[in-house]
Amino acid sequence: MSGTTTGRGRTAGAARLLAVLTALLSALTATVLSWGFPASPAAAATDPAVITLDTLSPALPTAGTDLLVAGEVTNTGRQELRNVEVRLRLSDTRLNSRAELAAVAEGLTTSRDGEVVVSRSLPDLAAGESTRFDLTRPTDELDALTGFGVYVLGVEVLASRNTGFGRVAIVRTQLPWVPAQQDFRPTGFTWLWPVVSRPTRLADGSFADDSLAGEMEAGGRLSRLVAAGDGLQQGAAVTWAVDPELLDEAADMADGYDVRAPDGSLVPGGGTALAARWLEQLRTATSGRPVLALPYSDPDLTAVMRAGLTGDVARSRELGESTLRARLSEAAPVADTAWPVDGYVNRETLATLRRSGVTTVVLDGRAVPTEIDLSYTPSGRAHVPSRAGRLAGVLGEPGLADLLRRRGTDPLLGAQRFLAETAMITSELPSTGTARTIVVTPPRRWDPDQAYLDRLVEVTTQAPWAAPVGLGDLVASEPPEVDREPLQYPAEQRQLELPASYLSALEGMHTSINVFSGILTDRTQLVPELNRSVLQLESTWWRGRETRSNRLKTERDYLADLRGLVRVQPGNFTFSSRRGTIPLTVANGLEQEVVVALRLVPQTPRLRIEPVESITIGPQTKLQVEVPATAVASGPVLVEATLHTQGGVVYGLPVLLRITITQYGTVAIYITVAAAAVLFLTAGFRVLRRVLGTRLES
């Protein structure tokens, strides 16, 4: 009994001790957090200071160089920061995996902060005040930098506040390190470099806005991309992926163009010289280089196929390839290759592409995921089966694609993270070399900062862990022995597609264009621009943008106006004979000759109208047509007049004509004459009886 009592007492005592320790630990944690130590990324967002790095030099630190980290500290809190100190920390060892790298970058772990390698005092900072700093240390003095790999580099700021002295901010980045004696073989890397914008040219040849001029000017998005792509290909394998519709727009702008103002009027565009210079810049950069022609205007392939617009898929590919040959004649076209938006396509669309001659498809690696999780990053090459035959799959590395898409607000840190990832990929399997090739696929309409691009190009072209492997060489190679699942098309991709109702309206536009072309004698005019306008409306640019409805209305109104230029003019006519003609006027306001057939259908049987043969009307001409008709009875008649194409399809809405018949028809004349004769004979008989009666009386 006593033993049991003693055991219970010990248990109770241990429980009380544990409660006391827990309370002390909680208090200590609260105190530490009050000093500014972030417990999580969310807490870090409320730090009383912000560190901005703008220098990390050299881009590729090596033995015998000085590591320089510089930037600015800003007091974003309400209290003064005193005894301010900035420190540079370096992890003791290199990171072990890309997952660990991600955890450090996202602030999910602090165990890799390492030792302080250099520190410096800064002046006190009042609320809102900033000061610059720089930290330098020879790499030969950094004992942690040993083998090839990625190390964690951190910059922290400590200061005194009312709550005590402690950390008020920290920024972590990654430092790839290559020792003097390289013990690895570089991994193969190949880039697809997209040059794509938004469709701004309208079917009438004007431009909806002048946004392209801004993208093509020095420092503009398209100008930055071409310059960076040209620099990147000096040391890396780059395949340009160009929207040929953008080339057409640039060429039109270079020849002079008009922009539609908000009030609907046309004003001269301001980017003629910019477009000419940019197009020449692109031609120089792509001369002799591999260029993949995206389908014209980069249509939403899967959505377009789902809507039954199969012909547009083939048309956009053919037009894209021919436009690329015409506009970038010195480039080396990449044939029979498709790159659907975001690297995703459903099975039906993939089979259609295969039937149309596509033999290689660029996909996101997640579209054909590996059957098991791998401890390394696999090569971006696979066989992709379809119902129409197998395709060579080029698989963009998902992690790198996501980093390029979401690079963060700090250009230097974003670029450094991307470069560290590429170094980590090589460190996973340091001896495989270019037998493993990684595919880098930036987003379609990529808009990186200049500082980000500069850093990316500078390090990528010099990185000893990356070797250039051309897209053609990758396609010609055999895929690694990695089992992959069947092609997947995620639900979120389905939700991003252009809506069915919108595409149904585009199908209606195609029908209207076909009817319009049925009356033209020269279908090389107007029709190609109208068909291109539909392809532009199918562009991936319109995904998620409600403004597509405004653009659709603009193009539909223009098509309706064109069709309305060929019409029957309404009128009122008087038909004053049993047989005769009705003089109708058919107007052609187009700049070319048209051929139409005229049909008149009376709404009552008082009038019979003979069919009219096809008539040819010259450009900008009004032609009077004499339509033979026969009156059956007098009175008003409504006649429905319609134009038809040569194929018999109704063209335009019917026009109502009002015709008044003032003469009798044949049957009516006979009846009238007979009635008059009867009246005449009756009257004569009465007169005769009166005469005879008078004589008898006398």
Tab-separated table of N, CA and C in Angstrom, residues 230-286:
chain	number	residue	atom	x	y	z
A	230	ASP	N	18.828	36.301	-76.427
A	230	ASP	CA	20.032	36.363	-77.249
A	230	ASP	C	21.279	36.169	-76.389
A	231	GLY	N	21.280	36.787	-75.202
A	231	GLY	CA	22.423	36.602	-74.309
A	231	GLY	C	22.504	35.191	-73.758
A	232	LEU	N	21.371	34.611	-73.439
A	232	LEU	CA	21.348	33.270	-72.870
A	232	LEU	C	21.871	32.232	-73.852
A	233	GLN	N	21.515	32.385	-75.128
A	233	GLN	CA	21.913	31.369	-76.104
A	233	GLN	C	23.406	31.403	-76.415
A	234	GLN	N	24.130	32.392	-75.891
A	234	GLN	CA	25.577	32.413	-76.074
A	234	GLN	C	26.271	31.326	-75.251
A	235	GLY	N	25.573	30.836	-74.204
A	235	GLY	CA	26.188	29.786	-73.403
A	235	GLY	C	25.242	28.671	-73.025
A	236	ALA	N	24.002	28.757	-73.495
A	236	ALA	CA	23.009	27.733	-73.180
A	236	ALA	C	22.258	27.360	-74.450
A	237	ALA	N	21.573	26.213	-74.398
A	237	ALA	CA	20.780	25.753	-75.544
A	237	ALA	C	19.396	26.376	-75.455
A	238	VAL	N	19.068	27.212	-76.423
A	238	VAL	CA	17.796	27.936	-76.426
A	238	VAL	C	17.039	27.633	-77.707
A	239	THR	N	15.788	27.248	-77.574
A	239	THR	CA	14.873	27.141	-78.707
A	239	THR	C	13.818	28.220	-78.533
A	240	TRP	N	13.760	29.127	-79.484
A	240	TRP	CA	12.781	30.195	-79.417
A	240	TRP	C	11.402	29.637	-79.753
A	241	ALA	N	10.389	30.064	-79.012
A	241	ALA	CA	8.999	29.690	-79.284
A	241	ALA	C	8.232	30.976	-79.550
A	242	VAL	N	7.923	31.223	-80.818
A	242	VAL	CA	7.400	32.521	-81.251
A	242	VAL	C	5.974	32.375	-81.756
A	243	ASP	N	5.130	33.310	-81.367
A	243	ASP	CA	3.780	33.391	-81.934
A	243	ASP	C	3.868	34.160	-83.249
A	244	PRO	N	3.618	33.517	-84.382
A	244	PRO	CA	3.742	34.212	-85.675
A	244	PRO	C	2.787	35.385	-85.815
A	245	GLU	N	1.679	35.357	-85.112
A	245	GLU	CA	0.752	36.484	-85.178
A	245	GLU	C	1.426	37.755	-84.672
A	246	LEU	N	2.286	37.624	-83.666
A	246	LEU	CA	3.039	38.771	-83.164
A	246	LEU	C	3.973	39.310	-84.241
A	247	LEU	N	4.550	38.434	-85.046
A	247	LEU	CA	5.418	38.878	-86.141
A	247	LEU	C	4.630	39.686	-87.166
A	248	ASP	N	3.422	39.220	-87.488
A	248	ASP	CA	2.571	39.969	-88.423
A	248	ASP	C	2.234	41.348	-87.868
A	249	GLU	N	1.898	41.394	-86.591
A	249	GLU	CA	1.544	42.671	-85.987
A	249	GLU	C	2.739	43.626	-85.997
A	250	ALA	N	3.920	43.105	-85.677
A	250	ALA	CA	5.115	43.953	-85.680
A	250	ALA	C	5.396	44.482	-87.083
A	251	ALA	N	5.239	43.624	-88.105
A	251	ALA	CA	5.474	44.061	-89.482
A	251	ALA	C	4.463	45.118	-89.897
A	252	ASP	N	3.203	44.949	-89.510
A	252	ASP	CA	2.187	45.957	-89.822
A	252	ASP	C	2.500	47.277	-89.134
A	253	MET	N	2.908	47.210	-87.882
A	253	MET	CA	3.249	48.430	-87.157
A	253	MET	C	4.427	49.143	-87.808
A	254	ALA	N	5.404	48.365	-88.257
A	254	ALA	CA	6.594	48.957	-88.867
A	254	ALA	C	6.258	49.699	-90.159
A	255	ASP	N	5.163	49.334	-90.812
A	255	ASP	CA	4.742	50.013	-92.045
A	255	ASP	C	3.830	51.198	-91.773
A	256	GLY	N	3.552	51.474	-90.511
A	256	GLY	CA	2.617	52.534	-90.158
A	256	GLY	C	1.254	51.925	-89.868
A	257	TYR	N	0.614	52.388	-88.804
A	257	TYR	CA	-0.644	51.773	-88.396
A	257	TYR	C	-1.495	52.778	-87.643
A	258	ASP	N	-2.773	52.442	-87.514
A	258	ASP	CA	-3.721	53.272	-86.783
A	258	ASP	C	-4.201	52.528	-85.551
A	259	VAL	N	-4.484	53.281	-84.508
A	259	VAL	CA	-4.993	52.734	-83.251
A	259	VAL	C	-6.390	53.289	-83.025
A	260	ARG	N	-7.288	52.436	-82.587
A	260	ARG	CA	-8.655	52.861	-82.330
A	260	ARG	C	-8.727	53.518	-80.956
A	261	ALA	N	-9.125	54.772	-80.954
A	261	ALA	CA	-9.246	55.534	-79.712
A	261	ALA	C	-10.509	55.106	-78.961
A	262	PRO	N	-10.619	55.463	-77.673
A	262	PRO	CA	-11.814	55.078	-76.905
A	262	PRO	C	-13.121	55.550	-77.511
A	263	ASP	N	-13.105	56.680	-78.231
A	263	ASP	CA	-14.345	57.165	-78.842
A	263	ASP	C	-14.628	56.522	-80.195
A	264	GLY	N	-13.783	55.560	-80.609
A	264	GLY	CA	-13.999	54.859	-81.865
A	264	GLY	C	-13.253	55.443	-83.045
A	265	SER	N	-12.692	56.627	-82.889
A	265	SER	CA	-11.945	57.239	-83.987
A	265	SER	C	-10.576	56.579	-84.125
A	266	LEU	N	-9.938	56.792	-85.274
A	266	LEU	CA	-8.620	56.226	-85.539
A	266	LEU	C	-7.558	57.306	-85.406
A	267	VAL	N	-6.484	56.974	-84.693
A	267	VAL	CA	-5.359	57.890	-84.534
A	267	VAL	C	-4.088	57.150	-84.928
A	268	PRO	N	-3.089	57.846	-85.427
A	268	PRO	CA	-1.841	57.171	-85.825
A	268	PRO	C	-1.161	56.516	-84.619
A	269	GLY	N	-0.669	55.285	-84.808
A	269	GLY	CA	0.062	54.594	-83.754
A	269	GLY	C	1.434	55.200	-83.545
A	270	GLY	N	1.947	55.078	-82.325
A	270	GLY	CA	3.228	55.710	-82.010
A	270	GLY	C	4.415	54.766	-81.996
A	271	GLY	N	4.236	53.510	-82.464
A	271	GLY	CA	5.319	52.547	-82.341
A	271	GLY	C	5.923	52.072	-83.637
A	272	THR	N	5.813	52.862	-84.709
A	272	THR	CA	6.325	52.414	-86.007
A	272	THR	C	7.820	52.130	-85.965
A	273	ALA	N	8.590	53.074	-85.474
A	273	ALA	CA	10.045	52.881	-85.407
A	273	ALA	C	10.411	51.802	-84.389
A	274	LEU	N	9.672	51.753	-83.266
A	274	LEU	CA	9.944	50.744	-82.243
A	274	LEU	C	9.735	49.338	-82.790
A	275	ALA	N	8.634	49.151	-83.528
A	275	ALA	CA	8.329	47.828	-84.073
A	275	ALA	C	9.372	47.400	-85.088
A	276	ALA	N	9.799	48.326	-85.940
A	276	ALA	CA	10.814	47.997	-86.947
A	276	ALA	C	12.124	47.590	-86.269
A	277	ARG	N	12.500	48.323	-85.235
A	277	ARG	CA	13.747	48.022	-84.527
A	277	ARG	C	13.635	46.689	-83.788
A	278	TRP	N	12.496	46.454	-83.132
A	278	TRP	CA	12.328	45.206	-82.388
A	278	TRP	C	12.319	44.002	-83.320
A	279	LEU	N	11.638	44.121	-84.451
A	279	LEU	CA	11.578	43.005	-85.392
A	279	LEU	C	12.962	42.683	-85.936
A	280	GLU	N	13.751	43.699	-86.177
A	280	GLU	CA	15.112	43.468	-86.646
A	280	GLU	C	15.966	42.843	-85.540
A	281	GLN	N	15.725	43.261	-84.298
A	281	GLN	CA	16.424	42.668	-83.154
A	281	GLN	C	16.113	41.181	-83.054
A	282	LEU	N	14.858	40.833	-83.252
A	282	LEU	CA	14.463	39.428	-83.181
A	282	LEU	C	15.038	38.640	-84.351
A	283	ARG	N	15.030	39.215	-85.520
A	283	ARG	CA	15.591	38.526	-86.686
A	283	ARG	C	17.075	38.237	-86.487
A	284	THR	N	17.791	39.192	-85.931
A	284	THR	CA	19.217	38.995	-85.682
A	284	THR	C	19.439	37.905	-84.636
A	285	ALA	N	18.640	37.938	-83.571
A	285	ALA	CA	18.816	36.970	-82.487
A	285	ALA	C	18.487	35.549	-82.934
A	286	THR	N	17.545	35.385	-83.848
A	286	THR	CA	17.100	34.045	-84.253
A	286	THR	C	17.759	33.557	-85.536
